[in-house]
Coordinates of C-alpha atoms and ligand atoms in Angstrom, one line a residue:
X1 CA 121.8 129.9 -93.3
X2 CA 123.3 133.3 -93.2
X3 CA 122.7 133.2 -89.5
X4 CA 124.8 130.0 -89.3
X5 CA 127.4 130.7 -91.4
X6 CA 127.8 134.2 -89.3
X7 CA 128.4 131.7 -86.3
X8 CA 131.1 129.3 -87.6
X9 CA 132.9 132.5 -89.4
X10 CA 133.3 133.7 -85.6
X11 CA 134.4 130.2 -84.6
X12 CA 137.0 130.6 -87.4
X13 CA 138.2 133.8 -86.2
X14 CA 137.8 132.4 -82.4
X15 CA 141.4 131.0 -83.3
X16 CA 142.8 134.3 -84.3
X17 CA 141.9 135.7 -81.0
X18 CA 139.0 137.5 -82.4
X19 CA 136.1 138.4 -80.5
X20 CA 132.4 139.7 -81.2
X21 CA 132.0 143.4 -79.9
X22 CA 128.5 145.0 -80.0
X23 CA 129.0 148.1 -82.5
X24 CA 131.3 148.7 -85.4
X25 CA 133.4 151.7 -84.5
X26 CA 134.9 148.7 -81.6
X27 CA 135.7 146.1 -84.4
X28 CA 139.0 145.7 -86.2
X29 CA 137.1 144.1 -88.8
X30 CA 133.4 144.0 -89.9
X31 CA 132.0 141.4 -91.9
X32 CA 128.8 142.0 -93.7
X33 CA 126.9 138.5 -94.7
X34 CA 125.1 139.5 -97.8
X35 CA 121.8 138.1 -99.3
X36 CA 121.7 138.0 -103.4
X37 CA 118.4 136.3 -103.6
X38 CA 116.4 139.3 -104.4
X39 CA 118.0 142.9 -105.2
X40 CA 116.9 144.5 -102.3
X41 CA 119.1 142.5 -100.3
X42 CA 122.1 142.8 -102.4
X43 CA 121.6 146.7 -102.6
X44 CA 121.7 147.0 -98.7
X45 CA 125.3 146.0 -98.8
X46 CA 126.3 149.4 -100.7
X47 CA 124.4 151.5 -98.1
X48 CA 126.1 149.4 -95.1
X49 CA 129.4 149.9 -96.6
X50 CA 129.2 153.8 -97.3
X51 CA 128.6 153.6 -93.3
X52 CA 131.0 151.9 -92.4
X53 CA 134.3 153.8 -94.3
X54 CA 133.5 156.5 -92.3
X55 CA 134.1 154.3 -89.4
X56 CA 137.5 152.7 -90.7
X57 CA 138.3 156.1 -91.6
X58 CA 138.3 157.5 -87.9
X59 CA 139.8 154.3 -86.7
X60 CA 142.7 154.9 -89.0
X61 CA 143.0 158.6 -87.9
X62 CA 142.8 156.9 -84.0
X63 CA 145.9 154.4 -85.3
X64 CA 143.7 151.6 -85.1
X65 CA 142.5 150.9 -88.6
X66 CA 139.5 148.2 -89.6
X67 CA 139.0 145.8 -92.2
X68 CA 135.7 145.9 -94.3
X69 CA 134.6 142.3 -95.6
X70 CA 131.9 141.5 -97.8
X71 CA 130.4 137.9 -97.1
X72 CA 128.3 135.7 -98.6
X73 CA 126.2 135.3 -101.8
X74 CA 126.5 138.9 -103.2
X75 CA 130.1 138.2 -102.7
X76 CA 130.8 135.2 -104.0
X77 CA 128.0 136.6 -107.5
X78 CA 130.0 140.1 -107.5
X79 CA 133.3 140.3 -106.2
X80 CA 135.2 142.1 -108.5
X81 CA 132.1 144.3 -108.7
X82 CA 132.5 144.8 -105.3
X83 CA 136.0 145.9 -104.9
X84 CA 135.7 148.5 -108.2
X85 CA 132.2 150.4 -106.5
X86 CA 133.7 150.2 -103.1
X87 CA 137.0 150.8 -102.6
X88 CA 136.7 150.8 -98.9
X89 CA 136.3 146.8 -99.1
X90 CA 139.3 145.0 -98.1
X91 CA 138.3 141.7 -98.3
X92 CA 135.9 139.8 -100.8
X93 CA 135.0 136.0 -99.8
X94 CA 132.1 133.0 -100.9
X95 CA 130.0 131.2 -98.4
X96 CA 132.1 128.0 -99.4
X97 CA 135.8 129.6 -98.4
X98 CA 134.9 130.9 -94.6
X99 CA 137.3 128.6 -92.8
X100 CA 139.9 129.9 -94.4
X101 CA 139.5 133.5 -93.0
X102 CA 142.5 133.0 -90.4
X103 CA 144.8 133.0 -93.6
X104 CA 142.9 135.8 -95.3
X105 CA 144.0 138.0 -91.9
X106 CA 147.5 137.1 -92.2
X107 CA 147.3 137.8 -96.0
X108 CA 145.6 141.2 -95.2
X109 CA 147.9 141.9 -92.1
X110 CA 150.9 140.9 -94.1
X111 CA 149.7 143.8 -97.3
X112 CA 148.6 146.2 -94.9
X113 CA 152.5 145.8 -92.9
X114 CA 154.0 146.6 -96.4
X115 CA 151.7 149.8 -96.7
X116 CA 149.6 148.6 -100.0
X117 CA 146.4 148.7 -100.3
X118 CA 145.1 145.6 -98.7
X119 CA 142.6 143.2 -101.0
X120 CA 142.0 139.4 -100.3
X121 CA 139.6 137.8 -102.9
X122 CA 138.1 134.7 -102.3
X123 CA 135.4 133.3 -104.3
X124 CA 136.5 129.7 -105.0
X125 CA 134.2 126.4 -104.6
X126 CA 137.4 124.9 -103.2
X127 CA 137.7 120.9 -103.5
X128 CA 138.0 120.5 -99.7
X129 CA 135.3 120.6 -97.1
X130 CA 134.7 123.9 -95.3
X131 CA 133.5 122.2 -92.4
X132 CA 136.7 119.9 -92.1
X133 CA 138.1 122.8 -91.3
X134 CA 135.9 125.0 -88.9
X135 CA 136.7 124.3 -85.1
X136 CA 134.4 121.4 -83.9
X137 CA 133.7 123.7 -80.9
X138 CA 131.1 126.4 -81.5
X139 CA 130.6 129.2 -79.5
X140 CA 126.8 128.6 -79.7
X141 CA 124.6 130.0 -77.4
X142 CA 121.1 129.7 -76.3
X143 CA 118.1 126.9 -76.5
X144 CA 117.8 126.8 -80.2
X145 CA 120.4 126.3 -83.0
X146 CA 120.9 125.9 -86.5
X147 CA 122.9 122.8 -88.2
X148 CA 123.3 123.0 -92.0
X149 CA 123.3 119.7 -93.3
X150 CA 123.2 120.4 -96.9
X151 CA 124.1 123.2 -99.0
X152 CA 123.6 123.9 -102.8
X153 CA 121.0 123.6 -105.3
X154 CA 120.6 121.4 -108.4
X155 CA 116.9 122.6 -109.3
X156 CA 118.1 125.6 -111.3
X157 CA 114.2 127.5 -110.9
X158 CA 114.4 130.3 -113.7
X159 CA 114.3 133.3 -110.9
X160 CA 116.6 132.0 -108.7
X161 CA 120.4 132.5 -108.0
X162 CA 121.0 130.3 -105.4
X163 CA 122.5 127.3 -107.9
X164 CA 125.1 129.9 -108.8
X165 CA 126.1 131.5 -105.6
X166 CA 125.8 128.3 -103.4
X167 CA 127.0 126.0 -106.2
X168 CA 125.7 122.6 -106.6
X169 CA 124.1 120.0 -104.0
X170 CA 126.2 118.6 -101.4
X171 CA 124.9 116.4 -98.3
X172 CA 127.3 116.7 -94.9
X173 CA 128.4 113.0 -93.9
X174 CA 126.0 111.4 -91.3
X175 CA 128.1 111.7 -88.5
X176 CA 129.6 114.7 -88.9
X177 CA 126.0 116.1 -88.2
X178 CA 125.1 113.7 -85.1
X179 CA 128.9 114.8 -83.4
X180 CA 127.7 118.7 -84.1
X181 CA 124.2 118.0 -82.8
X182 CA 125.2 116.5 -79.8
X183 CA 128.0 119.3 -79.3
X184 CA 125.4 121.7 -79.8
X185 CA 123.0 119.9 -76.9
X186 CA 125.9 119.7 -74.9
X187 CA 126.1 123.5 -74.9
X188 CA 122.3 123.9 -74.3
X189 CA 120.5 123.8 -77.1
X190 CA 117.1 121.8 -77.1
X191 CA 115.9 122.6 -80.1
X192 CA 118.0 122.6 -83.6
X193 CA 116.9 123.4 -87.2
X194 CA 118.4 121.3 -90.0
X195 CA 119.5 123.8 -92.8
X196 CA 119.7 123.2 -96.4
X197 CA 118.8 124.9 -99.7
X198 CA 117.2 121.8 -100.6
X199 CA 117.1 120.4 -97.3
X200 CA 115.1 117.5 -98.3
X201 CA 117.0 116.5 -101.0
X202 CA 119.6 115.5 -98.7
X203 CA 121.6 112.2 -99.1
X204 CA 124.3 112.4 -97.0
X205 CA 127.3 109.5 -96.5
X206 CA 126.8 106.8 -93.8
X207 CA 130.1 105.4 -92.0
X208 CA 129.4 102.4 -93.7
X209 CA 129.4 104.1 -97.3
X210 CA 125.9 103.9 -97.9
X211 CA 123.8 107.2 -98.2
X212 CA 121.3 108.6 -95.8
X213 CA 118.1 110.4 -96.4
X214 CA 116.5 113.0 -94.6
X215 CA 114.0 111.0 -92.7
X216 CA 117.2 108.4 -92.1
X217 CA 119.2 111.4 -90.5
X218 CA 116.2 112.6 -88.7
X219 CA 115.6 109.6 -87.3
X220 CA 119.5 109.5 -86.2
X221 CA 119.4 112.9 -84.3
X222 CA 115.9 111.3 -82.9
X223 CA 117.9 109.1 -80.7
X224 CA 120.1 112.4 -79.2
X225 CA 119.5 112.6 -75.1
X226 CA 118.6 115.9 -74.6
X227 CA 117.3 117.0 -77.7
X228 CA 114.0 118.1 -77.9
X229 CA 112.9 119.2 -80.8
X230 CA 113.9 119.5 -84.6
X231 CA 112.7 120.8 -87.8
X232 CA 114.2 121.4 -90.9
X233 CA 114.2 124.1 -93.8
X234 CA 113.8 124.5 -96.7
X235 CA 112.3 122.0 -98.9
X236 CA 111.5 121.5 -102.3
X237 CA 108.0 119.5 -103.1
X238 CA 109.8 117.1 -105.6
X239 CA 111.8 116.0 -103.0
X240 CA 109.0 115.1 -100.4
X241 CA 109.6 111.8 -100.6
X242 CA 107.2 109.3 -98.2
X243 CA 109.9 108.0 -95.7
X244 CA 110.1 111.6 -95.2
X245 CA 106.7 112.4 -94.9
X246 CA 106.1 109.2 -92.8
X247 CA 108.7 110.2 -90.5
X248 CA 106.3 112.9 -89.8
X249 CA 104.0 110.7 -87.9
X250 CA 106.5 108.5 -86.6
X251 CA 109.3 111.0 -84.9
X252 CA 108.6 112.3 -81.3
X253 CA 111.2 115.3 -81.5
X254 CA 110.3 116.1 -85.2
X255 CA 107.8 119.6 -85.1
X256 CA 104.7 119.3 -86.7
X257 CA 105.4 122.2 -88.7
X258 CA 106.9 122.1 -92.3
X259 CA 107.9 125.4 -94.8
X260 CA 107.2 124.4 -98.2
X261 CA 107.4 126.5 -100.7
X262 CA 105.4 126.2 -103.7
X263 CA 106.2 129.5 -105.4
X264 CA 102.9 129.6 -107.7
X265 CA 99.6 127.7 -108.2
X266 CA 99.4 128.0 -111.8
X267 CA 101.0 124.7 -113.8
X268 CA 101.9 127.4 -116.9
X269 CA 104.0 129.9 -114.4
X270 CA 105.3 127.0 -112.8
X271 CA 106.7 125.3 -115.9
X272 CA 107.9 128.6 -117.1
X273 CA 110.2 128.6 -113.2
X274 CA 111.1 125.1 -113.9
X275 CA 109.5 124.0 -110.5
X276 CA 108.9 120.4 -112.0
X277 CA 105.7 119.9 -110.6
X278 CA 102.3 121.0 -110.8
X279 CA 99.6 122.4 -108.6
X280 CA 97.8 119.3 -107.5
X281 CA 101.2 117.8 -107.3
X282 CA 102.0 120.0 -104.4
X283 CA 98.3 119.7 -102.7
X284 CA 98.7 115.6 -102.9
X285 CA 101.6 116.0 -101.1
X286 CA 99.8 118.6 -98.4
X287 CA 97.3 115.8 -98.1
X288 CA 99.6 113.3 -97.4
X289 CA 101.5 115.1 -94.9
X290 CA 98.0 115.8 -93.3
X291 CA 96.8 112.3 -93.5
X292 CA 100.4 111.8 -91.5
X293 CA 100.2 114.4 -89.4
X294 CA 96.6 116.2 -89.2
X295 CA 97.6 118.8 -87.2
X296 CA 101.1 119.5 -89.1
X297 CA 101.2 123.7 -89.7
X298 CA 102.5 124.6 -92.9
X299 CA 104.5 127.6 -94.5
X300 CA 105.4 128.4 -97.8
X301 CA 106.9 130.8 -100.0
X302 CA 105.5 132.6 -103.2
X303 CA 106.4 134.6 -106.2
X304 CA 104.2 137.3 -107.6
X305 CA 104.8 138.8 -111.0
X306 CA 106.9 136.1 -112.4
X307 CA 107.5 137.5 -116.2
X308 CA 104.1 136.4 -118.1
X309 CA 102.0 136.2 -114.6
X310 CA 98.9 136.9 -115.9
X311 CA 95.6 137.9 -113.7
X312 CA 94.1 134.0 -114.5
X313 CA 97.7 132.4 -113.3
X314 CA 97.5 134.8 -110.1
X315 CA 94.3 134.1 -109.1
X316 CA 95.4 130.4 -109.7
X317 CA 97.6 131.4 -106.6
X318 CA 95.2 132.6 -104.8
X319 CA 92.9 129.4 -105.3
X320 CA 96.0 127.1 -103.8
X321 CA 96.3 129.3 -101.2
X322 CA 93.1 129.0 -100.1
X323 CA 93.1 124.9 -100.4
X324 CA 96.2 124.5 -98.4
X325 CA 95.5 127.3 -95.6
X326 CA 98.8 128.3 -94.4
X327 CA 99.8 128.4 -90.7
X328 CA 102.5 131.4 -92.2
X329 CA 104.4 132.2 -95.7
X330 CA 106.2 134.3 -96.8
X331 CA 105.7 136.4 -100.2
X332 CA 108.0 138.5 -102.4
X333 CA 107.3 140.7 -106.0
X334 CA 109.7 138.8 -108.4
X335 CA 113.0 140.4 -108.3
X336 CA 115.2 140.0 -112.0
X337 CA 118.4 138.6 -110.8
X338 CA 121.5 139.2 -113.1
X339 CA 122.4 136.0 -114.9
X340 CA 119.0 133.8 -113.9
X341 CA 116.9 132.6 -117.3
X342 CA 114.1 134.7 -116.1
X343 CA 115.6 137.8 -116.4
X344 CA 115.8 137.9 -119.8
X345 CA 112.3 137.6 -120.6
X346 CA 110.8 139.9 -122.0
X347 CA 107.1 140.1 -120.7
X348 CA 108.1 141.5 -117.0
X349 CA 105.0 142.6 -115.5
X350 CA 104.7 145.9 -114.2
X351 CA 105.5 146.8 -110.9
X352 CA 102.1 148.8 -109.9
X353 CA 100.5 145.4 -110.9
X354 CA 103.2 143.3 -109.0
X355 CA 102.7 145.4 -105.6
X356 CA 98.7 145.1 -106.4
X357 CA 98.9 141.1 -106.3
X358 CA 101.9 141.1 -103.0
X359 CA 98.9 143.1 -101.1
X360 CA 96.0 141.0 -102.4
X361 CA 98.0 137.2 -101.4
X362 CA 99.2 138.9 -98.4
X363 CA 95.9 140.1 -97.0
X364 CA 94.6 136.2 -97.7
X365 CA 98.0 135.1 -96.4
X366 CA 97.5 137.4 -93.0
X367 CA 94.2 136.1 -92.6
X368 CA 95.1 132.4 -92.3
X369 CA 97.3 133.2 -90.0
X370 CA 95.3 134.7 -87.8
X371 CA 92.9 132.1 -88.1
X372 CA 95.4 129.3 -87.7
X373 CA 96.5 131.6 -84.3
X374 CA 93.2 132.0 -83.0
X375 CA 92.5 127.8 -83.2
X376 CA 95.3 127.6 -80.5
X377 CA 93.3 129.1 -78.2
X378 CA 92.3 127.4 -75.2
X379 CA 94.7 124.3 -76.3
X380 CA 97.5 123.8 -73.8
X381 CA 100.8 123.5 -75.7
X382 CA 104.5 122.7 -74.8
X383 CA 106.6 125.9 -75.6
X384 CA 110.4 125.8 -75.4
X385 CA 111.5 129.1 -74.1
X386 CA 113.8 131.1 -75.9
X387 CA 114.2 134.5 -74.0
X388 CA 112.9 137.1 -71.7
X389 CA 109.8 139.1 -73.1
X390 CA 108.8 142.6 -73.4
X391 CA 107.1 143.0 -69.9
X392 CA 108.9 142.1 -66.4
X393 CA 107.1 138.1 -65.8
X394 CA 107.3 137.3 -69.3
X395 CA 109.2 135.0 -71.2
X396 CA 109.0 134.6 -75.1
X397 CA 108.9 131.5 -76.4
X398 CA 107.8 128.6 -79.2
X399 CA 105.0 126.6 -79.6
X400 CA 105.3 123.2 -81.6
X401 CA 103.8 125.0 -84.8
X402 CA 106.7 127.4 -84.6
X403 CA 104.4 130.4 -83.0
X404 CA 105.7 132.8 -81.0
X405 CA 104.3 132.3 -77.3
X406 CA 104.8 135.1 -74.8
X407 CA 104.1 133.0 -71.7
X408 CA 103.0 134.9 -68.2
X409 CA 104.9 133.3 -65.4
X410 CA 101.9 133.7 -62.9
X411 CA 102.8 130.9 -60.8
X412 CA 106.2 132.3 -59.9
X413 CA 105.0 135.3 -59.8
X414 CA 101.8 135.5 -58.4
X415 CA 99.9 138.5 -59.0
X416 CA 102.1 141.5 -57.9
X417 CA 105.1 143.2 -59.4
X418 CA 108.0 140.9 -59.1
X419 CA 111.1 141.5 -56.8
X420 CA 114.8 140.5 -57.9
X421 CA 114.7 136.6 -56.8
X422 CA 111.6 136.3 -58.5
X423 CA 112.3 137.9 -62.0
X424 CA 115.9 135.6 -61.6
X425 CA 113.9 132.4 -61.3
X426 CA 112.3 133.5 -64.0
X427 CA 115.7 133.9 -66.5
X428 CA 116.3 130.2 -65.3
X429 CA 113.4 129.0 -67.0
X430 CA 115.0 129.5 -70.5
X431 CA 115.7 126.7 -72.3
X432 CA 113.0 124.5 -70.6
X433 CA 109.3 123.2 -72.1
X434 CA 106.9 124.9 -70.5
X435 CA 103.4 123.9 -70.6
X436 CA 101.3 126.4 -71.3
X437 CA 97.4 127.5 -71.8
X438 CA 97.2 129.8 -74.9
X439 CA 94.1 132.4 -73.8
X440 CA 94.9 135.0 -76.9
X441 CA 95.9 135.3 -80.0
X442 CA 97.3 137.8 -82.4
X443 CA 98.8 137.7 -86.4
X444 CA 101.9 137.8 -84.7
X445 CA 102.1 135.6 -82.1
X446 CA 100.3 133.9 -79.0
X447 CA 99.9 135.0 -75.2
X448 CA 99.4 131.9 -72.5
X449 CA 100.0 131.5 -68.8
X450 CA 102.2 128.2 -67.3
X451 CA 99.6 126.3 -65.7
Ligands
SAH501 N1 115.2 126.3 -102.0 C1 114.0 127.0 -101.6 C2 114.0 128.5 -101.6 C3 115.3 129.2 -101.5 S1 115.2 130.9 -101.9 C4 112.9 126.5 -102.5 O1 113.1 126.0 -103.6 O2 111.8 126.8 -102.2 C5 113.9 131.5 -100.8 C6 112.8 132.1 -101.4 O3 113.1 133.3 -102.1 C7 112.2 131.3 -102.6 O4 111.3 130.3 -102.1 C8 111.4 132.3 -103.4 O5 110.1 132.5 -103.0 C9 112.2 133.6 -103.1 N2 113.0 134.0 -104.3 C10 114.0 133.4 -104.8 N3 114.4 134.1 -105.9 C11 113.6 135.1 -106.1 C12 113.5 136.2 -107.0 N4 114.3 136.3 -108.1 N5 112.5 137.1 -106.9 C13 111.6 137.0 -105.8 N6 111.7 136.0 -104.9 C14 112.6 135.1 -105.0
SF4_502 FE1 116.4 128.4 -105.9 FE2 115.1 126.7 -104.3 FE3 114.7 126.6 -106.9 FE4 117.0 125.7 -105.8 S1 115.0 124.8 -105.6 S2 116.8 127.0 -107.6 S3 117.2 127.2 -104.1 S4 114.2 128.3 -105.5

């Protein structure tokens, strides 16, 4: 979402004549769009900064000064924080106040004119509608976009910020998301990834007042000429309701490929996260969506070391893990977060034991991958390609189950080195479906040849 809200920020500042330069030292102001869902994330920002005042301070010396923002989550949780350990920060802003950067400028400009030091701070949940107020034109680029549809979380998980720094759940009006889609297609993108902390909880207004759900809204964008693909992320298994799951089956463009996130597989640690739901509530789900879609790849996110994790409840983990088998995941140690119920408990597990179990669920985790890769092998799939690859003749691409594909353009080609017409046809191909025969795999990603 971070990647999104990067974009329409830039759209914002489109209309202060602001464009996007490729290193800092060229930019009259640098925004850093900060992460607070684990501390790692949120520590970065103090590095980046310390980099970056040695920049604004040669820029000053050169008469040409630079504004420092801080972004995002660790913003909007730490603002004040933020301006007493940095000084160098001029301006301080939420993920819900972006659009009104313009005015933040002229507020910084306006301090900056009078000679004081120059500090916006803006960490509101303001009443109005960000996206009201971003330009309806995005300067979007490429194949694939993101659209968020839904931001904010009402789950409140023990270890998890998010409800705080996002605030709580709100749905984007129906058509408000079909005029971006289709703005979106119209500048070239094929592919578009419904965003949403809680994507699936999604109930979003209709223009006749009713609400939409997810499967509703995906069966909206279905109808979009030109779009090829969608997918959405990230859901919560309470909210995997069966029009949703159903819609699964039923939706050409929708990807059989769904992220998850279950977090645990033992019922104790996932009461103690407040996940409201058990284990073999999450696999009756994974069933379903198989019985819907049987060749639907699945991702999903876990914790390891939640406070009280004991070896039982992890290998209660590693039990799900191996009844779902996962197409990918992603895994993290459990991070305190300030303010978040879990942080306060007292039986943290050590951190020798929590990098023990992140090594043990990621070696299972790597493996199913693998094997999930390997199965593609010989298939022929459709791959939308994204971008040239590593080697001259190669484009990189992604397979339906959200693989990467690095497809060999042999019959453009043909066997030798390529010369400057051929290696431009080549470019041209991005953005198409390409169908292509998978001959190898690797953890990482696939290799295949256009047929
Ligand atoms: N809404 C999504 C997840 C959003 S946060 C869901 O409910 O699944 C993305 C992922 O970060 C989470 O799924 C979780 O695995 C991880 N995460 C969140 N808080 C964390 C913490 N305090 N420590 C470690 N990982 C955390
Ligand atoms: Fe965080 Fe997701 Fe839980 Fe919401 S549902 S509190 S975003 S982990």
């Amino acid at each position: 979402m971070n990647v999104y809200d990067s974009q329409r920020m830039a759209d914002a500042l489109a209309s202060r004549h602001f464009v996007p330069v490729d290193q800092p030292d060229e930019a009259d102001l640098v925004i850093l769009n900060t992460c607070h869902i684990r501390e790692k994330a949120a520590e970065k920002v103090f590095s980046e900064v310390g980099r970056l005042k040695r920049l604004k301070i040669e820029r000053t010396r050169a008469g040409k000064g630079m504004y420092i923002a801080i972004a995002g989550c660790v913003a909007q949780a730490e603002g004040a924080e933020i301006i007493r350990r940095a000084p160098a920060v001029d301006m301080v802003f939420g993920p819900q106040t972006y659009h009104r950067l313009p005015d933040m400028i002229s507020r910084a400009d306006e301090q900056r004119a009078r000679g004081q030091t120059v500090r916006v701070l803006d960490t509101d949940f303001p009443a109005e509608d960000k996206f009201d107020h971003l330009p309806g034109k995005s300067g979007h680029k490429g194949p694939t976009a993101f659209l968020t549809v839904q931001e904010g979380c009402d789950k409140f998980c023990t270890f998890c910020v998010v409800p705080y720094t996002r605030g709580s759940e709100v749905s984007r009006p129906v058509q408000a998301i079909i005029d971006e889609a289709r703005r979106l297609v119209d500048g070239g993108a094929r592919e578009i990834t419904l965003l949403g902390q809680n994507v699936n909880a999604y109930h979003g207004l209709k223009v006749d007042g009713r609400s939409e759900s997810l499967a509703g809204l995906l069966a909206a964008l279905n109808e979009i000429d030109g779009l090829a693909r969608l997918r959405y992320t990230t859901s919560h298994p309470r909210d995997m309701s069966d029009d949703l799951i159903a819609a699964h089956a039923s939706l050409d463009v929708l990807m059989p490929y769904l992220h998850l996130p279950v977090q645990s597989g033992s019922d104790r640690i996932l009461k103690a996260m407040n996940r409201q739901h058990r284990a073999e509530d999450y696999l009756a789900i994974i069933e379903k969506l198989r019985a819907a879609r049987p060749d639907i790849a699945l991702s999903g996110d876990f914790i390891v070391g939640f406070p009280g994790e004991t070896d039982a409840d992890f290998a209660a983990t590693l039990d799900l893990v191996r009844r779902v088998s996962y197409a990918q995941a992603y895994s993290f140690k459990y991070s305190p977060r300030p303010g978040t119920p879990a942080s306060i408990i007292e039986d943290q597990v050590d951190e020798e034991v929590k990098i023990e179990r992140l090594a043990a669920l990621q070696a299972l985790l790597n493996e199913q991958q693998l094997a999930f890769n390997q199965k593609s092998v010989g298939q022929t799939m459709a791959v939308l390609l994204e971008r040239p690859g590593k080697m001259p003749g190669q484009l990189l691409g992604r397979s339906p189950y959200n693989q990467s594909v690095h497809v060999d353009l042999h019959a453009l080609g043909a066997n030798g080195p390529l010369d400057e017409q051929a290696s431009q046809s080549y470019s041209d191909h991005i953005g198409r479906l390409m169908m292509v025969d998978i001959q190898s795999a690797g953890p990482n990603s696939l290799r295949g040849r256009q047929i």
